[in-house]
Amino acid sequence: MTITRRNLIKAGGLLAASGAGLGVLGGYRAVWAATPMELRARKTDAVIDGASVTKDVLTWNDGPEPPVIRVRRGSRFAARLVNTLEEPTTIHWHGLRIDNAMDGVPFLTQPYVYQDDSFDYAFSPPDAGTFWYHPHCNTLTQMGHGLAGLFIVENPDDPTFDDEIALNLRDWRLDGKGRFIAQFKPRDAARSGTFGTVRTANWKVAPQYDAPAGGLVRLRIAITDVTRIYEFALEGAEAKVVAIDGNPVPVTVDFDTMMLGPGQRLDLIVRMPDAEGATARLVNNRTTSPYEIAGFRAVGQSLKRDLREVGVLPANPVAEPDLDNAAILPLELSATAEAAPATESFCGSLGYNFWAINKVPWSGDSPDPHEPLYELKQGKSYILEMANRTPHIHPIHLHGLSFKALESTEGHVPANYTDTYLIRPDERVRLALKADNPGDWVFHCHIIEHQKTGMTGFFRVT
Ligand code: C2O
Ligand code: CU
């Protein structure tokens, strides 16, 4: 098995000129997926809080952090998951519209992968954009301990920028000495979720990256955290939004602030300050005291680029839903007090039910034969009429199919296709999709404690 680190990006010239190599991903190790590549799930040690060594960190390959995988749209990607953990695992490719058999969901799409066992994934990503990968088994622990990596699908037709920085945003539940503490508290799981204590980007607290002064830098931001909702803002620079959740926005918009939840992605084109040494800061304003997520320092002579040069990225080939002939599917998100089943698979429940979809609580990833929420006919269009009957915000994610918000009681809806919709308390929204990918597709909240305490279901497309 070989993993090459060649810089195959079409923008290679520009990136090289801006000091590619390490610069390409701001020092974050990227692999061009030789195919097949190996992804070896393993336990390791890492310094997360900047001071102490954290044990029982989980990653794939040499680490410490999971590799950023880069592939080209439409090209064949293959990976062998080799499990050296003392527990089963799988890999789900979040946001990728691929074959159901490659979707990584235990019992629904594949057996889980035991210790010392392996599983071969292979697919050709139809869409370009910023995606990510993570296990779908014992998910709160496995993701909470590190298993979440970026999966970037390049489009050779994308415009070139002066640099590119990928940010994997996540928190860790650590004590003052860098030791893992309990991944969740039941009373928080029944509310907005249990938050991490150490907030990182690319496994570092407020990392600083160099970027060309006056240049246009593509930030690929992915929220891989299990709980935290972000309200992004940029200080010290202007930017444009070019993609949300991997899909280009149909009209580029000036970036001001944006609220996104676990599972979601944001592609920004940042215009770096002209003065050498000046910094731009990505911040999260959602917390009581806002904090810096990462900083970007202008280096070199100003490239004098202009944000007005930034146009719309080429669209992904998502089929337009046929709204005139779409069937309506009501979906109700609610709290529940129903007890969790006593026997569950290893991958499944946290032992509690706090949430339900259409009154049924299910944790997913378990062998109990649940019925799909709905059976969809392949090729037909649907409108999901989703109502949030809870006082909490939920990033609701659908596997295998992309959808688009039509209208909401909140007013404005994003215009892009997506795999995740952040539904506000008491919001009702209409989401449209064409069911063009057959299989059993999980539909769940991406606040993992909510997912694993009942806010999960699936659609069957036949
Ligand atoms: Cu990020 Cu069920 O997925
Ligand atoms: Cu939720």
mmCIF file with all atom_site columns, N, CA and C in Angstrom, residues 349-383:
data_model
loop_
_atom_site.group_PDB
_atom_site.id
_atom_site.type_symbol
_atom_site.label_atom_id
_atom_site.label_alt_id
_atom_site.label_comp_id
_atom_site.label_asym_id
_atom_site.label_entity_id
_atom_site.label_seq_id
_atom_site.pdbx_PDB_ins_code
_atom_site.Cartn_x
_atom_site.Cartn_y
_atom_site.Cartn_z
_atom_site.occupancy
_atom_site.B_iso_or_equiv
_atom_site.pdbx_formal_charge
_atom_site.auth_seq_id
_atom_site.auth_comp_id
_atom_site.auth_asym_id
_atom_site.auth_atom_id
_atom_site.pdbx_PDB_model_num
ATOM 1   N N  . SER A 1 349 ? -27.240 1.831  21.427 1.00 0.00 ? 349 SER A N  1
ATOM 2   C CA . SER A 1 349 ? -27.775 2.807  22.378 1.00 0.00 ? 349 SER A CA 1
ATOM 3   C C  . SER A 1 349 ? -26.799 3.194  23.476 1.00 0.00 ? 349 SER A C  1
ATOM 4   N N  . LEU A 1 350 ? -27.052 4.356  24.076 1.00 0.00 ? 350 LEU A N  1
ATOM 5   C CA . LEU A 1 350 ? -26.321 4.772  25.265 1.00 0.00 ? 350 LEU A CA 1
ATOM 6   C C  . LEU A 1 350 ? -27.063 4.325  26.522 1.00 0.00 ? 350 LEU A C  1
ATOM 7   N N  . GLY A 1 351 ? -28.173 3.597  26.331 1.00 0.00 ? 351 GLY A N  1
ATOM 8   C CA . GLY A 1 351 ? -28.918 3.090  27.474 1.00 0.00 ? 351 GLY A CA 1
ATOM 9   C C  . GLY A 1 351 ? -30.101 3.959  27.888 1.00 0.00 ? 351 GLY A C  1
ATOM 10  N N  . TYR A 1 352 ? -30.341 5.031  27.148 1.00 0.00 ? 352 TYR A N  1
ATOM 11  C CA . TYR A 1 352 ? -31.460 5.927  27.455 1.00 0.00 ? 352 TYR A CA 1
ATOM 12  C C  . TYR A 1 352 ? -32.217 6.255  26.176 1.00 0.00 ? 352 TYR A C  1
ATOM 13  N N  . ASN A 1 353 ? -33.489 6.555  26.312 1.00 0.00 ? 353 ASN A N  1
ATOM 14  C CA . ASN A 1 353 ? -34.247 7.168  25.234 1.00 0.00 ? 353 ASN A CA 1
ATOM 15  C C  . ASN A 1 353 ? -34.727 8.531  25.692 1.00 0.00 ? 353 ASN A C  1
ATOM 16  N N  . PHE A 1 354 ? -34.295 9.563  25.006 1.00 0.00 ? 354 PHE A N  1
ATOM 17  C CA . PHE A 1 354 ? -34.780 10.904 25.328 1.00 0.00 ? 354 PHE A CA 1
ATOM 18  C C  . PHE A 1 354 ? -35.533 11.537 24.157 1.00 0.00 ? 354 PHE A C  1
ATOM 19  N N  . TRP A 1 355 ? -35.355 10.952 22.953 1.00 0.00 ? 355 TRP A N  1
ATOM 20  C CA . TRP A 1 355 ? -35.837 11.596 21.743 1.00 0.00 ? 355 TRP A CA 1
ATOM 21  C C  . TRP A 1 355 ? -36.526 10.595 20.833 1.00 0.00 ? 355 TRP A C  1
ATOM 22  N N  . ALA A 1 356 ? -37.331 11.115 19.913 1.00 0.00 ? 356 ALA A N  1
ATOM 23  C CA . ALA A 1 356 ? -38.020 10.237 18.976 1.00 0.00 ? 356 ALA A CA 1
ATOM 24  C C  . ALA A 1 356 ? -38.271 10.952 17.659 1.00 0.00 ? 356 ALA A C  1
ATOM 25  N N  . ILE A 1 357 ? -38.390 10.175 16.586 1.00 0.00 ? 357 ILE A N  1
ATOM 26  C CA . ILE A 1 357 ? -38.848 10.698 15.300 1.00 0.00 ? 357 ILE A CA 1
ATOM 27  C C  . ILE A 1 357 ? -40.167 9.997  14.992 1.00 0.00 ? 357 ILE A C  1
ATOM 28  N N  . ASN A 1 358 ? -41.186 10.777 14.708 1.00 0.00 ? 358 ASN A N  1
ATOM 29  C CA . ASN A 1 358 ? -42.544 10.242 14.529 1.00 0.00 ? 358 ASN A CA 1
ATOM 30  C C  . ASN A 1 358 ? -42.909 9.283  15.654 1.00 0.00 ? 358 ASN A C  1
ATOM 31  N N  . LYS A 1 359 ? -42.591 9.697  16.841 1.00 0.00 ? 359 LYS A N  1
ATOM 32  C CA . LYS A 1 359 ? -42.940 9.020  18.088 1.00 0.00 ? 359 LYS A CA 1
ATOM 33  C C  . LYS A 1 359 ? -42.131 7.749  18.367 1.00 0.00 ? 359 LYS A C  1
ATOM 34  N N  . VAL A 1 360 ? -41.268 7.353  17.450 1.00 0.00 ? 360 VAL A N  1
ATOM 35  C CA . VAL A 1 360 ? -40.485 6.138  17.670 1.00 0.00 ? 360 VAL A CA 1
ATOM 36  C C  . VAL A 1 360 ? -39.051 6.494  18.054 1.00 0.00 ? 360 VAL A C  1
ATOM 37  N N  . PRO A 1 361 ? -38.614 6.088  19.251 1.00 0.00 ? 361 PRO A N  1
ATOM 38  C CA . PRO A 1 361 ? -37.208 6.288  19.600 1.00 0.00 ? 361 PRO A CA 1
ATOM 39  C C  . PRO A 1 361 ? -36.381 5.108  19.100 1.00 0.00 ? 361 PRO A C  1
ATOM 40  N N  . TRP A 1 362 ? -35.284 5.401  18.478 1.00 0.00 ? 362 TRP A N  1
ATOM 41  C CA . TRP A 1 362 ? -34.392 4.336  18.000 1.00 0.00 ? 362 TRP A CA 1
ATOM 42  C C  . TRP A 1 362 ? -32.987 4.897  17.994 1.00 0.00 ? 362 TRP A C  1
ATOM 43  N N  . SER A 1 363 ? -32.010 4.081  18.387 1.00 0.00 ? 363 SER A N  1
ATOM 44  C CA . SER A 1 363 ? -30.637 4.577  18.428 1.00 0.00 ? 363 SER A CA 1
ATOM 45  C C  . SER A 1 363 ? -29.882 4.241  17.148 1.00 0.00 ? 363 SER A C  1
ATOM 46  N N  . GLY A 1 364 ? -30.488 3.395  16.301 1.00 0.00 ? 364 GLY A N  1
ATOM 47  C CA . GLY A 1 364 ? -29.787 2.970  15.089 1.00 0.00 ? 364 GLY A CA 1
ATOM 48  C C  . GLY A 1 364 ? -28.632 2.039  15.421 1.00 0.00 ? 364 GLY A C  1
ATOM 49  N N  . ASP A 1 365 ? -27.914 1.581  14.382 1.00 0.00 ? 365 ASP A N  1
ATOM 50  C CA . ASP A 1 365 ? -26.726 0.746  14.551 1.00 0.00 ? 365 ASP A CA 1
ATOM 51  C C  . ASP A 1 365 ? -26.989 -0.473 15.425 1.00 0.00 ? 365 ASP A C  1
ATOM 52  N N  . SER A 1 366 ? -28.223 -0.962 15.400 1.00 0.00 ? 366 SER A N  1
ATOM 53  C CA . SER A 1 366 ? -28.575 -2.097 16.249 1.00 0.00 ? 366 SER A CA 1
ATOM 54  C C  . SER A 1 366 ? -29.365 -3.099 15.412 1.00 0.00 ? 366 SER A C  1
ATOM 55  N N  . PRO A 1 367 ? -29.313 -4.370 15.810 1.00 0.00 ? 367 PRO A N  1
ATOM 56  C CA . PRO A 1 367 ? -29.918 -5.408 14.974 1.00 0.00 ? 367 PRO A CA 1
ATOM 57  C C  . PRO A 1 367 ? -31.435 -5.540 15.123 1.00 0.00 ? 367 PRO A C  1
ATOM 58  N N  . ASP A 1 368 ? -32.026 -4.763 16.052 1.00 0.00 ? 368 ASP A N  1
ATOM 59  C CA . ASP A 1 368 ? -33.478 -4.903 16.200 1.00 0.00 ? 368 ASP A CA 1
ATOM 60  C C  . ASP A 1 368 ? -34.158 -4.451 14.920 1.00 0.00 ? 368 ASP A C  1
ATOM 61  N N  . PRO A 1 369 ? -35.087 -5.235 14.435 1.00 0.00 ? 369 PRO A N  1
ATOM 62  C CA . PRO A 1 369 ? -35.664 -4.954 13.117 1.00 0.00 ? 369 PRO A CA 1
ATOM 63  C C  . PRO A 1 369 ? -36.643 -3.795 13.163 1.00 0.00 ? 369 PRO A C  1
ATOM 64  N N  . HIS A 1 370 ? -36.141 -2.607 12.965 1.00 0.00 ? 370 HIS A N  1
ATOM 65  C CA . HIS A 1 370 ? -37.028 -1.455 12.920 1.00 0.00 ? 370 HIS A CA 1
ATOM 66  C C  . HIS A 1 370 ? -37.564 -1.246 11.519 1.00 0.00 ? 370 HIS A C  1
ATOM 67  N N  . GLU A 1 371 ? -38.742 -0.683 11.447 1.00 0.00 ? 371 GLU A N  1
ATOM 68  C CA . GLU A 1 371 ? -39.336 -0.352 10.161 1.00 0.00 ? 371 GLU A CA 1
ATOM 69  C C  . GLU A 1 371 ? -38.758 0.982  9.694  1.00 0.00 ? 371 GLU A C  1
ATOM 70  N N  . PRO A 1 372 ? -38.661 1.151  8.383  1.00 0.00 ? 372 PRO A N  1
ATOM 71  C CA . PRO A 1 372 ? -38.260 2.480  7.906  1.00 0.00 ? 372 PRO A CA 1
ATOM 72  C C  . PRO A 1 372 ? -39.320 3.528  8.265  1.00 0.00 ? 372 PRO A C  1
ATOM 73  N N  . LEU A 1 373 ? -38.901 4.767  8.404  1.00 0.00 ? 373 LEU A N  1
ATOM 74  C CA . LEU A 1 373 ? -39.846 5.870  8.615  1.00 0.00 ? 373 LEU A CA 1
ATOM 75  C C  . LEU A 1 373 ? -40.814 5.926  7.439  1.00 0.00 ? 373 LEU A C  1
ATOM 76  N N  . TYR A 1 374 ? -40.245 5.787  6.240  1.00 0.00 ? 374 TYR A N  1
ATOM 77  C CA . TYR A 1 374 ? -41.058 5.784  5.017  1.00 0.00 ? 374 TYR A CA 1
ATOM 78  C C  . TYR A 1 374 ? -40.354 4.940  3.972  1.00 0.00 ? 374 TYR A C  1
ATOM 79  N N  . GLU A 1 375 ? -41.161 4.384  3.060  1.00 0.00 ? 375 GLU A N  1
ATOM 80  C CA . GLU A 1 375 ? -40.591 3.713  1.894  1.00 0.00 ? 375 GLU A CA 1
ATOM 81  C C  . GLU A 1 375 ? -40.761 4.645  0.704  1.00 0.00 ? 375 GLU A C  1
ATOM 82  N N  . LEU A 1 376 ? -39.657 4.919  0.033  1.00 0.00 ? 376 LEU A N  1
ATOM 83  C CA . LEU A 1 376 ? -39.655 5.861  -1.084 1.00 0.00 ? 376 LEU A CA 1
ATOM 84  C C  . LEU A 1 376 ? -39.448 5.094  -2.386 1.00 0.00 ? 376 LEU A C  1
ATOM 85  N N  . LYS A 1 377 ? -40.083 5.580  -3.428 1.00 0.00 ? 377 LYS A N  1
ATOM 86  C CA . LYS A 1 377 ? -39.908 4.949  -4.743 1.00 0.00 ? 377 LYS A CA 1
ATOM 87  C C  . LYS A 1 377 ? -38.761 5.613  -5.464 1.00 0.00 ? 377 LYS A C  1
ATOM 88  N N  . GLN A 1 378 ? -37.851 4.780  -5.935 1.00 0.00 ? 378 GLN A N  1
ATOM 89  C CA . GLN A 1 378 ? -36.683 5.321  -6.632 1.00 0.00 ? 378 GLN A CA 1
ATOM 90  C C  . GLN A 1 378 ? -37.104 6.180  -7.825 1.00 0.00 ? 378 GLN A C  1
ATOM 91  N N  . GLY A 1 379 ? -36.546 7.356  -7.906 1.00 0.00 ? 379 GLY A N  1
ATOM 92  C CA . GLY A 1 379 ? -36.845 8.259  -9.013 1.00 0.00 ? 379 GLY A CA 1
ATOM 93  C C  . GLY A 1 379 ? -37.960 9.245  -8.696 1.00 0.00 ? 379 GLY A C  1
ATOM 94  N N  . LYS A 1 380 ? -38.710 8.997  -7.628 1.00 0.00 ? 380 LYS A N  1
ATOM 95  C CA . LYS A 1 380 ? -39.804 9.888  -7.272 1.00 0.00 ? 380 LYS A CA 1
ATOM 96  C C  . LYS A 1 380 ? -39.303 11.008 -6.345 1.00 0.00 ? 380 LYS A C  1
ATOM 97  N N  . SER A 1 381 ? -40.030 12.122 -6.355 1.00 0.00 ? 381 SER A N  1
ATOM 98  C CA . SER A 1 381 ? -39.644 13.260 -5.516 1.00 0.00 ? 381 SER A CA 1
ATOM 99  C C  . SER A 1 381 ? -40.504 13.320 -4.264 1.00 0.00 ? 381 SER A C  1
ATOM 100 N N  . TYR A 1 382 ? -39.921 13.863 -3.220 1.00 0.00 ? 382 TYR A N  1
ATOM 101 C CA . TYR A 1 382 ? -40.602 13.927 -1.920 1.00 0.00 ? 382 TYR A CA 1
ATOM 102 C C  . TYR A 1 382 ? -40.337 15.264 -1.253 1.00 0.00 ? 382 TYR A C  1
ATOM 103 N N  . ILE A 1 383 ? -41.303 15.651 -0.434 1.00 0.00 ? 383 ILE A N  1
ATOM 104 C CA . ILE A 1 383 ? -41.096 16.821 0.423  1.00 0.00 ? 383 ILE A CA 1
ATOM 105 C C  . ILE A 1 383 ? -41.213 16.351 1.871  1.00 0.00 ? 383 ILE A C  1
#
